[in-house]
């Protein structure tokens, strides 16, 4: 019963977003087709969320969009504010970057999902309740239906917001940083949920900093830099062989691509320091301190507040230089 209308494609061409005379985003063009989700990557401030809001028709006051954005041929930028608002939730839904912005803080999540079934889809109370319970169970919140948003963690709020969006059944779903702050297991759960939305025929635009999320969603990947879409292509190609310099640097910076240092053999030191002394101003924190941490060993430093515990750790990590003494790290760890 959720949204029988399924759109085939969203096309963005020549999109520019300005604040008065200042252009913030320019020349953004891509097509998002059924079964081929689009994921936008890019540094903070590169314009990803503004592109999402331009499509939604919810740009902040003072910002305006030019260009053409069509959903199966219908120009989204050309309509009146009333036509734009009529699409919200029903045709296009956005999961905002902060999940609690999508939820009503004064209402239990059961009510927030249930009222979508009741008022948007016109179901009776009993059926709306049953659908609400199914939607919340599907995102792992079946036992928390009576909670208010402030009683839930950020990840739970994110999942509750996904349940509301799913209930609305919009054809085009825009997820802005849907896995922000989630641990790996919850992140995978959200990605799986989004993939299912794609399988059900929804158009999905995701914005993320997480390259693993982009890889898991597949489809097409775009990279934004300084307000421009500098690269766009199939996920496997962009993530494996990015062409643009910035896209290459961004993808190479993924922690999953960092080289790992070989560990020393068991029982050998990973880091050892001798004759360390350190002071700040007049105060000497420690003198002639020697410490070593061997592979597999747990070393604790205990002492009163201000005695220099963190400073020892920072010296071992190479973040702070000792006044005297030497630090040796196992190969690859320096
Ligand atoms: N209401 C506004 N008025 C003027 N400039 C704005 C406004 N909102 C955003 N900007 C500017 O537009 C640029 C792009 O912002 P946007 O929120 O799209 O970045 P983003 O890529 O989503 O970043 P993040 O990854 O941090 O969410 C930024 O330089 C930001 O300062
Ligand atoms: Mg953003």
Short mmCIF file of C-alpha atoms and ligand atoms in Angstrom, two decimals:
data_model
loop_
_atom_site.label_atom_id
_atom_site.label_comp_id
_atom_site.label_asym_id
_atom_site.label_seq_id
_atom_site.Cartn_x
_atom_site.Cartn_y
_atom_site.Cartn_z
CA UNK A 1 0.00 0.00 0.00
CA UNK A 2 3.00 2.28 0.38
CA UNK A 3 3.20 4.73 -2.54
CA UNK A 4 2.01 2.83 -5.56
CA UNK A 5 3.52 5.56 -7.75
CA UNK A 6 7.12 4.75 -8.59
CA UNK A 7 9.24 7.23 -10.50
CA UNK A 8 11.80 6.06 -13.01
CA UNK A 9 14.40 8.80 -12.78
CA UNK A 10 15.52 12.04 -11.20
CA UNK A 11 17.62 14.21 -13.50
CA UNK A 12 19.64 17.16 -12.28
CA UNK A 13 21.30 19.39 -14.87
CA UNK A 14 23.14 22.69 -14.65
CA UNK A 15 22.19 23.06 -10.99
CA UNK A 16 23.61 26.17 -9.32
CA UNK A 17 22.79 27.44 -5.84
CA UNK A 18 23.47 31.03 -4.81
CA UNK A 19 23.15 33.31 -1.84
CA UNK A 20 22.42 36.68 -3.50
CA UNK A 21 25.34 37.34 -5.86
CA UNK A 22 27.50 34.59 -4.35
CA UNK A 23 27.43 31.22 -6.09
CA UNK A 24 27.90 28.38 -3.58
CA UNK A 25 27.20 25.37 -5.80
CA UNK A 26 27.54 25.28 -9.57
CA UNK A 27 27.35 22.90 -12.50
CA UNK A 28 25.92 19.90 -10.72
CA UNK A 29 24.50 17.33 -13.14
CA UNK A 30 23.59 13.69 -12.63
CA UNK A 31 20.86 11.17 -13.23
CA UNK A 32 19.44 8.88 -10.59
CA UNK A 33 17.51 5.95 -12.02
CA UNK A 34 15.51 3.14 -10.44
CA UNK A 35 17.84 0.42 -9.16
CA UNK A 36 20.90 2.70 -9.51
CA UNK A 37 21.13 4.75 -6.32
CA UNK A 38 23.37 7.82 -6.30
CA UNK A 39 25.76 8.49 -3.43
CA UNK A 40 27.45 11.86 -3.01
CA UNK A 41 30.82 12.00 -1.25
CA UNK A 42 32.78 15.13 -0.44
CA UNK A 43 34.41 17.21 2.26
CA UNK A 44 32.41 19.12 4.82
CA UNK A 45 31.06 22.33 3.26
CA UNK A 46 31.38 21.07 -0.33
CA UNK A 47 27.66 21.59 -0.97
CA UNK A 48 26.20 18.09 -0.61
CA UNK A 49 23.35 19.02 1.72
CA UNK A 50 22.47 22.08 -0.35
CA UNK A 51 22.04 19.84 -3.43
CA UNK A 52 19.72 17.63 -1.35
CA UNK A 53 17.67 20.61 -0.20
CA UNK A 54 17.49 22.04 -3.73
CA UNK A 55 15.92 18.76 -4.89
CA UNK A 56 13.58 18.69 -1.89
CA UNK A 57 12.68 22.36 -2.41
CA UNK A 58 13.69 23.18 1.15
CA UNK A 59 16.69 25.50 0.68
CA UNK A 60 17.18 27.92 3.58
CA UNK A 61 15.76 31.42 3.10
CA UNK A 62 18.15 33.59 1.13
CA UNK A 63 19.44 30.74 -1.04
CA UNK A 64 18.09 30.07 -4.51
CA UNK A 65 18.57 27.30 -7.05
CA UNK A 66 18.86 27.59 -10.84
CA UNK A 67 19.03 24.86 -13.44
CA UNK A 68 16.70 21.97 -14.09
CA UNK A 69 15.69 19.18 -11.70
CA UNK A 70 13.13 16.77 -13.14
CA UNK A 71 11.37 13.79 -11.66
CA UNK A 72 10.07 11.74 -14.60
CA UNK A 73 9.98 14.91 -16.65
CA UNK A 74 8.24 17.07 -14.04
CA UNK A 75 10.34 20.18 -13.30
CA UNK A 76 10.74 20.37 -9.53
CA UNK A 77 12.20 23.89 -9.56
CA UNK A 78 9.36 25.33 -11.62
CA UNK A 79 6.43 24.65 -9.28
CA UNK A 80 4.78 26.95 -6.74
CA UNK A 81 5.71 26.68 -3.03
CA UNK A 82 2.38 24.90 -2.45
CA UNK A 83 3.16 22.31 -5.14
CA UNK A 84 6.61 21.80 -3.62
CA UNK A 85 5.18 21.29 -0.13
CA UNK A 86 2.60 18.85 -1.46
CA UNK A 87 5.46 16.56 -2.55
CA UNK A 88 7.10 16.48 0.89
CA UNK A 89 6.74 13.08 2.49
CA UNK A 90 4.46 11.75 -0.26
CA UNK A 91 6.78 11.97 -3.27
CA UNK A 92 10.14 13.07 -1.88
CA UNK A 93 11.33 12.49 1.65
CA UNK A 94 14.55 13.63 3.23
CA UNK A 95 16.25 12.04 6.19
CA UNK A 96 18.05 15.09 7.53
CA UNK A 97 21.66 15.09 8.73
CA UNK A 98 20.52 15.32 12.38
CA UNK A 99 17.90 12.59 12.90
CA UNK A 100 16.14 14.41 15.76
CA UNK A 101 15.30 17.20 13.29
CA UNK A 102 13.07 14.66 11.55
CA UNK A 103 11.26 13.70 14.75
CA UNK A 104 8.79 15.55 16.96
CA UNK A 105 10.36 15.78 20.44
CA UNK A 106 6.94 15.95 22.11
CA UNK A 107 5.55 12.75 20.64
CA UNK A 108 6.24 9.06 21.20
CA UNK A 109 7.73 7.38 18.13
CA UNK A 110 4.68 5.08 17.91
CA UNK A 111 2.50 8.14 17.27
CA UNK A 112 4.92 9.61 14.75
CA UNK A 113 4.91 6.50 12.57
CA UNK A 114 1.25 5.68 13.24
CA UNK A 115 -0.05 9.11 12.20
CA UNK A 116 1.60 8.74 8.78
CA UNK A 117 -0.49 5.61 8.17
CA UNK A 118 -3.59 7.23 9.62
CA UNK A 119 -3.53 10.68 8.04
CA UNK A 120 -1.39 10.23 4.90
CA UNK A 121 -2.71 6.82 3.86
CA UNK A 122 -6.14 7.11 5.50
CA UNK A 123 -6.00 3.84 7.45
CA UNK A 124 -8.14 3.14 10.52
CA UNK A 125 -6.59 3.24 13.98
CA UNK A 126 -6.14 -0.53 14.33
CA UNK A 127 -4.53 -1.05 10.95
CA UNK A 128 -2.36 2.06 11.32
CA UNK A 129 -1.20 0.68 14.68
CA UNK A 130 -0.35 -2.71 13.21
CA UNK A 131 1.63 -1.13 10.37
CA UNK A 132 3.40 1.17 12.83
CA UNK A 133 4.47 -1.83 14.93
CA UNK A 134 5.73 -3.64 11.83
CA UNK A 135 7.66 -0.58 10.62
CA UNK A 136 9.33 -0.04 14.00
CA UNK A 137 10.07 -3.75 14.42
CA UNK A 138 11.74 -3.75 11.03
CA UNK A 139 14.26 -1.14 12.17
CA UNK A 140 14.83 -2.96 15.48
CA UNK A 141 12.69 -0.66 17.62
CA UNK A 142 9.78 -3.05 18.19
CA UNK A 143 10.27 -2.88 21.95
CA UNK A 144 10.71 0.91 22.08
CA UNK A 145 7.53 2.07 20.36
CA UNK A 146 6.45 4.05 23.44
CA UNK A 147 9.71 6.00 23.75
CA UNK A 148 10.08 9.74 23.14
CA UNK A 149 13.02 10.80 20.93
CA UNK A 150 14.98 12.12 23.93
CA UNK A 151 14.87 8.61 25.44
CA UNK A 152 16.58 7.13 22.37
CA UNK A 153 20.21 7.19 21.27
CA UNK A 154 21.26 9.00 18.09
CA UNK A 155 21.33 5.71 16.17
CA UNK A 156 17.87 4.77 17.44
CA UNK A 157 16.52 8.21 16.42
CA UNK A 158 18.07 7.65 13.00
CA UNK A 159 16.24 4.33 12.69
CA UNK A 160 12.97 5.85 13.96
CA UNK A 161 13.30 8.58 11.31
CA UNK A 162 13.85 5.89 8.68
CA UNK A 163 10.66 4.15 9.86
CA UNK A 164 8.67 7.40 9.49
CA UNK A 165 10.07 7.94 6.00
CA UNK A 166 9.41 4.34 5.04
CA UNK A 167 5.82 4.63 6.29
CA UNK A 168 5.29 7.73 4.16
CA UNK A 169 6.37 5.64 1.16
CA UNK A 170 7.91 8.50 -0.83
CA UNK A 171 9.26 7.47 -4.21
CA UNK A 172 12.46 9.50 -3.89
CA UNK A 173 14.35 9.12 -0.64
CA UNK A 174 17.21 11.47 0.19
CA UNK A 175 19.36 10.30 3.11
CA UNK A 176 21.80 12.94 4.38
CA UNK A 177 24.56 11.26 6.42
CA UNK A 178 22.29 8.37 7.49
CA UNK A 179 25.11 6.52 9.27
CA UNK A 180 26.77 9.44 11.02
CA UNK A 181 27.91 8.49 14.52
CA UNK A 182 26.77 4.87 14.22
CA UNK A 183 29.00 1.91 15.06
CA UNK A 184 29.82 -0.61 12.32
CA UNK A 185 26.93 -2.97 13.12
CA UNK A 186 24.29 -0.23 13.20
CA UNK A 187 25.80 1.35 10.09
CA UNK A 188 25.48 -1.94 8.21
CA UNK A 189 21.87 -2.23 9.40
CA UNK A 190 21.00 1.22 8.05
CA UNK A 191 22.75 0.49 4.74
CA UNK A 192 20.81 -2.76 4.46
CA UNK A 193 17.55 -0.87 5.14
CA UNK A 194 18.39 1.66 2.42
CA UNK A 195 19.24 -1.12 -0.04
CA UNK A 196 15.84 -2.64 0.60
CA UNK A 197 14.20 0.71 -0.21
CA UNK A 198 16.03 0.56 -3.58
CA UNK A 199 14.88 -3.02 -4.15
CA UNK A 200 11.31 -1.86 -3.55
CA UNK A 201 11.70 0.52 -6.48
CA UNK A 202 12.49 3.74 -4.64
CA UNK A 203 14.97 6.27 -5.99
CA UNK A 204 17.70 6.78 -3.40
CA UNK A 205 20.13 9.68 -3.07
CA UNK A 206 22.56 9.25 -0.17
CA UNK A 207 25.08 11.74 1.15
CA UNK A 208 27.90 10.32 3.20
CA UNK A 209 31.50 10.75 4.31
CA UNK A 210 31.85 7.00 4.63
CA UNK A 211 33.41 5.38 1.57
CA UNK A 212 32.39 1.92 2.79
CA UNK A 213 28.75 3.07 2.81
CA UNK A 214 29.14 4.33 -0.78
CA UNK A 215 30.67 0.99 -1.81
CA UNK A 216 27.95 -1.03 -0.06
CA UNK A 217 25.14 0.96 -1.68
CA UNK A 218 26.63 0.53 -5.16
CA UNK A 219 24.96 2.29 -8.08
CA UNK A 220 26.56 5.62 -8.96
CA UNK A 221 28.95 7.73 -6.90
CA UNK A 222 29.55 11.47 -7.22
CA UNK A 223 32.33 13.42 -5.54
CA UNK A 224 31.74 17.06 -4.63
CA UNK A 225 34.51 19.57 -4.07
CA UNK A 226 34.10 23.30 -3.42
CA UNK A 227 30.52 23.36 -4.63
CA UNK A 228 31.13 21.40 -7.84
CA UNK A 229 30.51 17.79 -8.77
CA UNK A 230 34.03 16.89 -9.88
CA UNK A 231 33.49 13.20 -10.56
CA UNK A 232 30.47 11.01 -11.29
CA UNK A 233 30.33 7.42 -12.43
CA UNK A 234 29.61 3.82 -11.45
CA UNK A 235 30.53 3.19 -7.78
CA UNK A 236 33.00 0.42 -8.54
CA UNK A 237 34.85 2.60 -11.07
CA UNK A 238 34.90 5.86 -9.06
CA UNK A 239 35.93 4.12 -5.83
CA UNK A 240 38.63 1.99 -7.48
CA UNK A 241 40.01 4.40 -10.09
CA UNK A 242 38.95 7.97 -9.41
CA UNK A 243 40.10 10.32 -12.17
CA UNK A 244 39.90 13.74 -10.55
CA UNK A 245 42.79 14.72 -8.23
CA UNK A 246 40.51 15.62 -5.34
CA UNK A 247 38.46 12.42 -5.72
CA UNK A 248 41.69 10.41 -5.68
CA UNK A 249 42.89 12.14 -2.51
CA UNK A 250 39.52 11.71 -0.80
CA UNK A 251 39.28 8.01 -1.58
CA UNK A 252 42.95 7.38 -0.67
CA UNK A 253 42.27 9.00 2.74
CA UNK A 254 39.76 6.25 3.62
CA UNK A 255 41.10 4.57 6.79
CA UNK A 256 40.38 1.18 5.17
CA UNK A 257 43.12 2.02 2.64
CA UNK A 258 45.76 2.96 5.21
CA UNK A 259 48.70 0.62 5.21
CA UNK A 260 49.02 -1.33 8.43
CA UNK A 261 52.37 -1.72 10.15
CA UNK A 262 53.60 -5.25 10.80
CA UNK A 263 53.45 -6.09 14.50
CA UNK A 264 56.63 -7.15 16.29
CA UNK A 265 56.78 -10.78 17.47
CA UNK A 266 54.92 -11.62 20.70
CA UNK A 267 56.79 -10.41 23.78
CA UNK A 268 58.88 -7.87 21.84
CA UNK A 269 58.44 -4.13 22.56
CA UNK A 270 55.98 -2.19 20.42
CA UNK A 271 57.24 1.01 21.98
CA UNK A 272 59.93 1.60 24.57
CA UNK A 273 61.30 4.77 26.06
CA UNK A 274 64.19 5.44 28.39
CA UNK A 275 65.45 8.41 30.39
CA UNK A 276 62.39 10.51 29.59
CA UNK A 277 62.07 13.83 31.28
CA UNK A 278 59.47 16.49 30.61
CA UNK A 279 58.43 19.74 32.21
CA UNK A 280 56.18 22.63 31.34
CA UNK A 281 57.47 26.05 32.47
CA UNK A 282 58.95 25.77 35.93
CA UNK A 283 57.22 22.48 36.64
CA UNK A 284 59.04 19.18 36.05
CA UNK A 285 56.51 16.43 35.46
CA UNK A 286 58.89 13.48 35.42
CA UNK A 287 62.58 12.73 35.16
CA UNK A 288 64.48 9.59 34.10
CA UNK A 289 61.28 7.73 33.29
CA UNK A 290 61.62 4.46 31.39
CA UNK A 291 58.69 2.51 30.07
CA UNK A 292 58.10 -0.16 27.51
CA UNK A 293 54.96 -1.80 26.14
CA UNK A 294 55.42 -5.24 24.62
CA UNK A 295 53.11 -6.91 22.16
CA UNK A 296 50.23 -8.52 24.04
CA UNK A 297 51.01 -6.63 27.25
CA UNK A 298 48.68 -4.22 29.04
CA UNK A 299 50.46 -1.39 30.86
CA UNK A 300 48.58 1.00 33.12
CA UNK A 301 49.85 4.36 34.33
CA UNK A 302 48.29 5.46 37.58
CA UNK A 303 48.84 8.74 39.40
CA UNK A 304 47.16 11.82 40.79
CA UNK A 305 45.56 14.38 38.49
CA UNK A 306 48.15 16.55 36.77
CA UNK A 307 51.13 14.23 37.34
CA UNK A 308 51.79 13.78 33.61
CA UNK A 309 50.05 10.53 32.59
CA UNK A 310 48.64 11.93 29.34
CA UNK A 311 51.98 13.60 28.58
CA UNK A 312 53.75 10.21 28.81
CA UNK A 313 51.19 8.79 26.37
CA UNK A 314 51.61 11.74 24.02
CA UNK A 315 55.41 11.32 24.07
CA UNK A 316 55.08 7.60 23.30
CA UNK A 317 52.77 8.45 20.39
CA UNK A 318 55.17 11.11 19.12
CA UNK A 319 52.70 13.94 19.67
CA UNK A 320 54.87 15.71 22.26
CA UNK A 321 58.68 15.85 22.29
CA UNK A 322 60.43 14.90 25.56
CA UNK A 323 62.97 17.34 27.03
CA UNK A 324 65.37 14.42 27.36
CA UNK A 325 65.30 10.72 26.61
CA UNK A 326 64.65 8.43 23.67
CA UNK A 327 61.58 6.69 22.29
CA UNK A 328 61.89 3.64 20.07
CA UNK A 329 58.96 2.22 18.17
CA UNK A 330 58.70 -1.09 16.37
CA UNK A 331 59.28 -0.93 12.60
CA UNK A 332 56.53 0.99 10.82
CA UNK A 333 55.36 2.58 14.05
CA UNK A 334 57.54 5.69 13.97
N1 LIG B 1 21.85 29.30 4.67
C1 LIG B 1 23.07 29.46 4.14
N2 LIG B 1 23.51 30.70 3.77
C2 LIG B 1 24.74 30.87 3.22
N3 LIG B 1 25.61 29.87 3.02
C3 LIG B 1 25.24 28.63 3.36
C4 LIG B 1 23.95 28.35 3.95
N4 LIG B 1 23.87 27.02 4.20
C5 LIG B 1 25.05 26.50 3.81
N5 LIG B 1 25.85 27.46 3.30
C6 LIG B 1 27.22 27.27 2.77
O1 LIG B 1 27.17 26.39 1.65
C7 LIG B 1 28.30 25.53 1.63
C8 LIG B 1 27.84 24.10 1.48
O2 LIG B 1 27.10 23.71 2.63
P1 LIG B 1 26.50 22.25 2.80
O3 LIG B 1 25.68 22.26 4.04
O4 LIG B 1 25.82 21.87 1.55
O5 LIG B 1 27.82 21.38 2.97
P2 LIG B 1 27.96 19.79 3.10
O6 LIG B 1 28.77 19.34 1.95
O7 LIG B 1 26.64 19.19 3.30
O8 LIG B 1 28.86 19.69 4.42
P3 LIG B 1 28.80 18.61 5.65
O9 LIG B 1 29.52 17.41 5.13
O10 LIG B 1 29.56 19.33 6.72
O11 LIG B 1 27.37 18.38 5.99
C9 LIG B 1 29.08 25.82 2.91
O12 LIG B 1 30.18 26.65 2.58
C10 LIG B 1 28.11 26.55 3.79
O13 LIG B 1 28.78 27.48 4.61
MG1 LIG B 2 25.72 18.26 5.00
#
